[in-house]
PDB file of C-alpha atoms in Angstrom:
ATOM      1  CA  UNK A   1     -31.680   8.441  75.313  1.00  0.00           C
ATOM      2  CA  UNK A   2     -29.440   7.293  78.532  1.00  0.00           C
ATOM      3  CA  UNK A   3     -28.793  10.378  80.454  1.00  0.00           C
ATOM      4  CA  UNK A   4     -24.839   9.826  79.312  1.00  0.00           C
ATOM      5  CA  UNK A   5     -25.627  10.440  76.005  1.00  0.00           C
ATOM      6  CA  UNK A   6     -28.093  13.296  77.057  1.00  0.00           C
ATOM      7  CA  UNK A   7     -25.219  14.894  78.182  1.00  0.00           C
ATOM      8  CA  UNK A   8     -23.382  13.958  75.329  1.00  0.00           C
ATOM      9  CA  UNK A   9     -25.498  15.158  72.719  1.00  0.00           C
ATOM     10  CA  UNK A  10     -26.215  18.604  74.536  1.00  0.00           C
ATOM     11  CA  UNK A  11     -22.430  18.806  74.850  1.00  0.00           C
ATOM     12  CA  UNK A  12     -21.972  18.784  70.860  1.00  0.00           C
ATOM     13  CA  UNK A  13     -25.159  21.300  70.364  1.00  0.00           C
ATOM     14  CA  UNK A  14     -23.564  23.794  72.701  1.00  0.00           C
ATOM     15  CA  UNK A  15     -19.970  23.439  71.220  1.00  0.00           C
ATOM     16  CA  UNK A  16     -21.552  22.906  67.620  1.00  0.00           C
ATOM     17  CA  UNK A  17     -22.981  26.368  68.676  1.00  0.00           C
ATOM     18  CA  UNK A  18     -19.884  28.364  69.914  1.00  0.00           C
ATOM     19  CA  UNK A  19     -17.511  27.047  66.947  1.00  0.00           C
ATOM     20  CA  UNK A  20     -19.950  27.746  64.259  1.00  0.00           C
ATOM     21  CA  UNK A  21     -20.480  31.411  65.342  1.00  0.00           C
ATOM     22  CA  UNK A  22     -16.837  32.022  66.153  1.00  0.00           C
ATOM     23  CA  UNK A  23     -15.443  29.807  62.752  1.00  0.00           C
ATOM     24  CA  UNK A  24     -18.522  29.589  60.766  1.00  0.00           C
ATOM     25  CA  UNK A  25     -20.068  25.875  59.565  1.00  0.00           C
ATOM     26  CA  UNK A  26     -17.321  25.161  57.646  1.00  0.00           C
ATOM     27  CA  UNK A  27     -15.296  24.145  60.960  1.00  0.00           C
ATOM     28  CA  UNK A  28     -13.712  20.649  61.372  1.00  0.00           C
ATOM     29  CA  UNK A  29     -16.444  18.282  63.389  1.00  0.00           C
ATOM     30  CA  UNK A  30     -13.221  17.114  64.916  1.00  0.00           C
ATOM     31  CA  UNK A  31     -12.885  20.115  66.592  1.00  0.00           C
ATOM     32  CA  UNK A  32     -16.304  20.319  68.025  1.00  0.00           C
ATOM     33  CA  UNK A  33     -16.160  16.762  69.159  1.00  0.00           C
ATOM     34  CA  UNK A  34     -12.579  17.802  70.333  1.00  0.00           C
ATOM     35  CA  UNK A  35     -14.166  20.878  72.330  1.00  0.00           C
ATOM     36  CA  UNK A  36     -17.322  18.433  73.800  1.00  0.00           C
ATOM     37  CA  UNK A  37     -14.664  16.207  75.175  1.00  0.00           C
ATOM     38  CA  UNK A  38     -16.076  13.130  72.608  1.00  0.00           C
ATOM     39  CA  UNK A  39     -14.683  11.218  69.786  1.00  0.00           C
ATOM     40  CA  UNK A  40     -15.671  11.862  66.239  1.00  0.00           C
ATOM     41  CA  UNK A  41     -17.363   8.548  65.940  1.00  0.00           C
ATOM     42  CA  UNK A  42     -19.931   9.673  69.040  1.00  0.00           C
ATOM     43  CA  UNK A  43     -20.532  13.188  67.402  1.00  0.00           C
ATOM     44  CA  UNK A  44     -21.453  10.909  64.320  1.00  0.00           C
ATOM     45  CA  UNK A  45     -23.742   8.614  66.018  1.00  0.00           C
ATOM     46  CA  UNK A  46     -25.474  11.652  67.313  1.00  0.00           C
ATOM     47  CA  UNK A  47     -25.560  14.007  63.986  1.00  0.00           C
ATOM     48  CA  UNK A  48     -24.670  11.526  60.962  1.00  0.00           C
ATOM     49  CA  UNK A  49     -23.454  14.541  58.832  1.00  0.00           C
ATOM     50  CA  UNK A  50     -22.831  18.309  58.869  1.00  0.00           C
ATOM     51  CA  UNK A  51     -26.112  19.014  57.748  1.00  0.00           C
ATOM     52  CA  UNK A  52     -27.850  17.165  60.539  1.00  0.00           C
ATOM     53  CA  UNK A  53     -25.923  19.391  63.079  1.00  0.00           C
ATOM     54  CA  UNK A  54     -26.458  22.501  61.390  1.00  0.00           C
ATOM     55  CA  UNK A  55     -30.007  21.494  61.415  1.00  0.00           C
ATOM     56  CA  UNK A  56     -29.988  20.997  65.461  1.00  0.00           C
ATOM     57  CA  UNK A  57     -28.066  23.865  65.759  1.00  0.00           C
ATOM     58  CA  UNK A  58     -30.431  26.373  64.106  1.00  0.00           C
ATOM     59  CA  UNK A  59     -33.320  24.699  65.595  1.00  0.00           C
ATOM     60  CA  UNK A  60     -34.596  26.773  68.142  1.00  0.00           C
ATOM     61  CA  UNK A  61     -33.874  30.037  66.027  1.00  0.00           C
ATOM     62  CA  UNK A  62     -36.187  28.570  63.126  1.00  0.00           C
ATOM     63  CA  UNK A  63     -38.956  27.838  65.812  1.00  0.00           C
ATOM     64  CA  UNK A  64     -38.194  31.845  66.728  1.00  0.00           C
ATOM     65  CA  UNK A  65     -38.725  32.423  63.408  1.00  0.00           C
ATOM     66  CA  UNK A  66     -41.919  30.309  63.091  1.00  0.00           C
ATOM     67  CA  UNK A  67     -43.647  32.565  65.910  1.00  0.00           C
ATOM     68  CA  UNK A  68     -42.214  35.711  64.777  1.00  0.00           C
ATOM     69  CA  UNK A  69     -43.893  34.678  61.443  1.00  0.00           C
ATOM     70  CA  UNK A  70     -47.227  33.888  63.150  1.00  0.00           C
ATOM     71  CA  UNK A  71     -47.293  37.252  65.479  1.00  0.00           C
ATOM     72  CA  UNK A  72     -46.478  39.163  62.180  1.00  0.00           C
ATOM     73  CA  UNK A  73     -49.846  37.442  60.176  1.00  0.00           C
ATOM     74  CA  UNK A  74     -51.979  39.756  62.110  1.00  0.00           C
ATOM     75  CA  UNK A  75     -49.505  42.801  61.788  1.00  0.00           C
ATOM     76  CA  UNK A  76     -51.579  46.138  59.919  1.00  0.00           C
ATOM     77  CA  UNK A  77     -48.871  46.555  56.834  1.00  0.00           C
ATOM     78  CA  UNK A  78     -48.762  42.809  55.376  1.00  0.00           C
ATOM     79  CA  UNK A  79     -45.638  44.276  53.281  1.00  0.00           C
ATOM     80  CA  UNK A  80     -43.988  45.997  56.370  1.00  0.00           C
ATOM     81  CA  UNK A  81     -44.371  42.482  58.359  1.00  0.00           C
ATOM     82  CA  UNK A  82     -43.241  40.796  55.382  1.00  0.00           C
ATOM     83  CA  UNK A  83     -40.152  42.489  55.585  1.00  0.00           C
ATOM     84  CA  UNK A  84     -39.963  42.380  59.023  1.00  0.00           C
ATOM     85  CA  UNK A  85     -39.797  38.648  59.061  1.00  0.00           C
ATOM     86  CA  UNK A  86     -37.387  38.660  56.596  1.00  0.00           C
ATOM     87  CA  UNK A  87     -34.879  41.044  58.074  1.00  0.00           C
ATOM     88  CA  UNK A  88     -35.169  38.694  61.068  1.00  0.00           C
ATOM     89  CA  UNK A  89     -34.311  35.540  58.707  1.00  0.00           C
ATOM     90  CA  UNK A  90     -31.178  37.506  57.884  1.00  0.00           C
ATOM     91  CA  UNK A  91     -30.041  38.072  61.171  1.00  0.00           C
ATOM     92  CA  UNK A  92     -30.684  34.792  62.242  1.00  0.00           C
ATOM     93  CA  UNK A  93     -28.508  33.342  59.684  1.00  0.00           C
ATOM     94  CA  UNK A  94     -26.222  35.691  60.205  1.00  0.00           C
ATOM     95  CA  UNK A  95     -25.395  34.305  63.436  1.00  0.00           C
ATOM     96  CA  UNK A  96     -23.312  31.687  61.783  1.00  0.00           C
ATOM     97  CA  UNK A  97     -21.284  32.340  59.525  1.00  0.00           C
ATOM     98  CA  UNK A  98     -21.542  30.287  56.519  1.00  0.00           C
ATOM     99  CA  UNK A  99     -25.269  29.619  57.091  1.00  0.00           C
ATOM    100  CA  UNK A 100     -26.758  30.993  54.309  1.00  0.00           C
ATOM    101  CA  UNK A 101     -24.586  29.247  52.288  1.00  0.00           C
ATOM    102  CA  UNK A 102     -25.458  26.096  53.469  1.00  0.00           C
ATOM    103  CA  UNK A 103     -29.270  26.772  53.625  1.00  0.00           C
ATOM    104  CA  UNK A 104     -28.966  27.960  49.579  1.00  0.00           C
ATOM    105  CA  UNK A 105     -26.741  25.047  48.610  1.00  0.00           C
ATOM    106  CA  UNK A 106     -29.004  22.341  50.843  1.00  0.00           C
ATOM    107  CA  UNK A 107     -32.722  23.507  48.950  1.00  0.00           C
ATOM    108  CA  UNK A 108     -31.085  23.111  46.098  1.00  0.00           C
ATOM    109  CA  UNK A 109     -28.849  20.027  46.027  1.00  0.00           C
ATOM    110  CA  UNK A 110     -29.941  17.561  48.914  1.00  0.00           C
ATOM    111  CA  UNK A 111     -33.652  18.618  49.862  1.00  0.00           C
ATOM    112  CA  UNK A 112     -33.537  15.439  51.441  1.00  0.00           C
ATOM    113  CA  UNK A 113     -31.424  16.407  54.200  1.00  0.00           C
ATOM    114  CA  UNK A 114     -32.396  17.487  57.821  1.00  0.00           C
ATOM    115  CA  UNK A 115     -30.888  20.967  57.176  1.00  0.00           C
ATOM    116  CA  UNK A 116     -33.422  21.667  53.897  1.00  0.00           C
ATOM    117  CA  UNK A 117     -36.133  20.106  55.990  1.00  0.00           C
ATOM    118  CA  UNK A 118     -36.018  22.536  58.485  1.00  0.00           C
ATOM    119  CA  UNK A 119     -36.555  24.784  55.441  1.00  0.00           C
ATOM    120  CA  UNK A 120     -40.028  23.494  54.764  1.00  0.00           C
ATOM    121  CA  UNK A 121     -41.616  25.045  57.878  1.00  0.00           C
ATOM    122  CA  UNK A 122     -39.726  28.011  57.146  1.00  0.00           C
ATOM    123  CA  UNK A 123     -40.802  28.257  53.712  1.00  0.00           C
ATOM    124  CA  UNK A 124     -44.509  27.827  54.573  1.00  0.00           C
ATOM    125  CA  UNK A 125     -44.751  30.884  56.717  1.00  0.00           C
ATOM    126  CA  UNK A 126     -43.325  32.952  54.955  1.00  0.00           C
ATOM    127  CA  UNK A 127     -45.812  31.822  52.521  1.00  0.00           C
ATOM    128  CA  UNK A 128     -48.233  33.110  54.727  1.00  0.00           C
ATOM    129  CA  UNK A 129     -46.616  36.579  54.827  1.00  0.00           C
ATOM    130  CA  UNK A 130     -46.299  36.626  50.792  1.00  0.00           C
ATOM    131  CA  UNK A 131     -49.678  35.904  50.334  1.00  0.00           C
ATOM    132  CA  UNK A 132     -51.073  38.323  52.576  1.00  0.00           C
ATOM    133  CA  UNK A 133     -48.884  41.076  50.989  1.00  0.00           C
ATOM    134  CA  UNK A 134     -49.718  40.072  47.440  1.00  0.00           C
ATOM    135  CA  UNK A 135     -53.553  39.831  48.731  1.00  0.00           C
ATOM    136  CA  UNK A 136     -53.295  43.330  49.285  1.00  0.00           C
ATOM    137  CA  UNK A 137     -51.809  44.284  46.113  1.00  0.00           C
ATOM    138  CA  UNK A 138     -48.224  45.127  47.579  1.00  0.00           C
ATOM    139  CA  UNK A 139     -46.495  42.334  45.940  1.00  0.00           C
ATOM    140  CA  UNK A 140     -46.519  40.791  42.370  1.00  0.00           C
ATOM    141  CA  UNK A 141     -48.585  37.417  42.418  1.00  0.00           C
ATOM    142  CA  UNK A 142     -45.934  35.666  40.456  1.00  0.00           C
ATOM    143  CA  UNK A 143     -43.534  35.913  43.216  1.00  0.00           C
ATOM    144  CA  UNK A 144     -43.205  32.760  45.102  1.00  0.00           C
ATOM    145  CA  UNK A 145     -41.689  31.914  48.321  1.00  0.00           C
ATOM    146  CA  UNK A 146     -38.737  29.777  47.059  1.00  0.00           C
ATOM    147  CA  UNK A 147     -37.013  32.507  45.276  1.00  0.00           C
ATOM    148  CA  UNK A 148     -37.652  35.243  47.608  1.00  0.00           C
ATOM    149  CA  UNK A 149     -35.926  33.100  50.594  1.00  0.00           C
ATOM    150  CA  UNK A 150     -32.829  32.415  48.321  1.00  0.00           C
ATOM    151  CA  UNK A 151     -32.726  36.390  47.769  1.00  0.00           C
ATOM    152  CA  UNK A 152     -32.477  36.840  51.886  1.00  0.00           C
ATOM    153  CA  UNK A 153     -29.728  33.850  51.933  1.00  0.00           C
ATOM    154  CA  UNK A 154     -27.928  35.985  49.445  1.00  0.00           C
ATOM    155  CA  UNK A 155     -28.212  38.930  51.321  1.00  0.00           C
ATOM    156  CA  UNK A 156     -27.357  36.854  54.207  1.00  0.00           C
ATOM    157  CA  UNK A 157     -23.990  36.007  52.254  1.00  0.00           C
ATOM    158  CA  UNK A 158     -23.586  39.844  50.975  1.00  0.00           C
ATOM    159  CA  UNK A 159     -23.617  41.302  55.083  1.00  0.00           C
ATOM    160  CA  UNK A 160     -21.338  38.001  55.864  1.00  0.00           C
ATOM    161  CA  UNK A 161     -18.785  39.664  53.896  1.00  0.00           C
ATOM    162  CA  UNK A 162     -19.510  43.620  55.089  1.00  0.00           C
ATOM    163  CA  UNK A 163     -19.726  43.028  58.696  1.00  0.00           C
ATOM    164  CA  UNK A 164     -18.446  47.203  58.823  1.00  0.00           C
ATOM    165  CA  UNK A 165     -22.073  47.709  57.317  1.00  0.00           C
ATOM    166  CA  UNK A 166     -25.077  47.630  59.529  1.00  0.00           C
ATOM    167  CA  UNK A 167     -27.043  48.905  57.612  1.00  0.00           C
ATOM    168  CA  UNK A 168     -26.640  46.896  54.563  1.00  0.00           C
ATOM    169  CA  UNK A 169     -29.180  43.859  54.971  1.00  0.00           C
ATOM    170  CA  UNK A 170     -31.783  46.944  55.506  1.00  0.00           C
ATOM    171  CA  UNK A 171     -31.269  47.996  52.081  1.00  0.00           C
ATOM    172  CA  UNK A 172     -31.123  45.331  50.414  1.00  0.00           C
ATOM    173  CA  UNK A 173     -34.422  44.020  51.575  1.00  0.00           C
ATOM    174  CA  UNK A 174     -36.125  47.395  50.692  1.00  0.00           C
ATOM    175  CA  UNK A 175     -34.308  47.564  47.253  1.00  0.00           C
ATOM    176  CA  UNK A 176     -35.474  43.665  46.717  1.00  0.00           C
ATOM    177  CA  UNK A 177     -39.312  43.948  47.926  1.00  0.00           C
ATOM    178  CA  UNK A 178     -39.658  47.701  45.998  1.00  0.00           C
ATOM    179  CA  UNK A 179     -38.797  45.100  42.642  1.00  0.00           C
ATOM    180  CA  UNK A 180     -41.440  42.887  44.013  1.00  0.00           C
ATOM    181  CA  UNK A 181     -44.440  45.630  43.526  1.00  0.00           C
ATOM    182  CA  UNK A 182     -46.692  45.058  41.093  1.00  0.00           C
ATOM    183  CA  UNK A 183     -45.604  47.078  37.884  1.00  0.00           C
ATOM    184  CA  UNK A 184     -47.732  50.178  37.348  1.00  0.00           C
ATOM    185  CA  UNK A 185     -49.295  50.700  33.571  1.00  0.00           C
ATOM    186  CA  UNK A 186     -46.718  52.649  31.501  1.00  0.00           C
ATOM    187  CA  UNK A 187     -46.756  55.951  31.842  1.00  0.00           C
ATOM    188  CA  UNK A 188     -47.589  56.282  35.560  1.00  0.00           C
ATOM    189  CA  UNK A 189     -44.509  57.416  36.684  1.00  0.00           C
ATOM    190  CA  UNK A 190     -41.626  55.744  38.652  1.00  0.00           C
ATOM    191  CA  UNK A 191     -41.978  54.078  41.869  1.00  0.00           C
TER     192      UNK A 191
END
């Protein structure tokens, strides 16, 4: 890349950046080429759609997420880490408002594009995480990977619209994974 579009194309990722966490990802791309001082046509050469620049965007907090996930493999409560990692998947999301959205609608309709194929790494460590906590019996084995990350979008979405709640993504993720345990045999009592 010639060091003009270098420039360029880090321009876009930083505005890209600001506007999506002030506006969410639902912002004109005019006005982020607007704000990196380039034309719409160079903002398209560089990201070909919306998804493409959501994808760049949210690059460097998926590889975050990718060594979180790693650190938390060797972690002494495979549940707890599971968790963990997935409180951290909320936050990160939460960053940009509109996110989770996108990351729901994009495994779902166009798994082809470059924001559902950031998913992929994504999806195969948490993976990891799910397997270790249904290894050690904390987890139902017919839970799979898929659905749980398009429960933490949606509780990505549900503290998008309580912002007043701090709390809330906390308790959701604790009410979701305490439905995850393996059922006991009737008559053994409530969780």
């Amino acid at each position: 890349m010639r060091a003009d579009a270098r420039r360029n194309h880090d321009r876009l990722l930083a505005e890209a950046r600001a506007v999506f966490a002030e506006h969410g990802t639902d912002t004109s791309l005019e006005d982020v080429a607007r704000r990196a001082g380039v034309g719409i046509g160079t903002l398209y050469r560089h990201f070909p759609n919306r998804h493409a620049l959501m994808s760049a965007v949210f690059e460097d907090a998926v590889n975050e997420l990718l060594a979180r996930a790693r650190e938390l493999l060797t972690a002494p409560e495979p549940c707890r880490a599971l968790l963990t990692w997935l409180h951290d998947v909320v936050t990160s999301t939460a960053a940009y408002r509109g996110l989770s959205r996108a990351l729901m609608s994009a495994s779902s309709t166009d798994p082809d594009s470059a924001l559902a194929r950031c998913g992929t790494p994504m999806r195969e460590a948490g993976a990891a995480l799910l397997a270790r906590a249904q290894e050690a019996g904390m987890v139902r084995t017919d839970v799979q990977i898929t659905d749980l990350l398009q429960l933490t979008h949606a509780i990505g979405l549900a503290v998008e619209e309580s912002p007043g709640d701090p709390e809330l993504a906390n308790r959701l993720l604790t009410l979701t994974l305490k439905g995850l345990k393996p059922e006991k045999p009737r008559g053994a009592g409530l969780y």
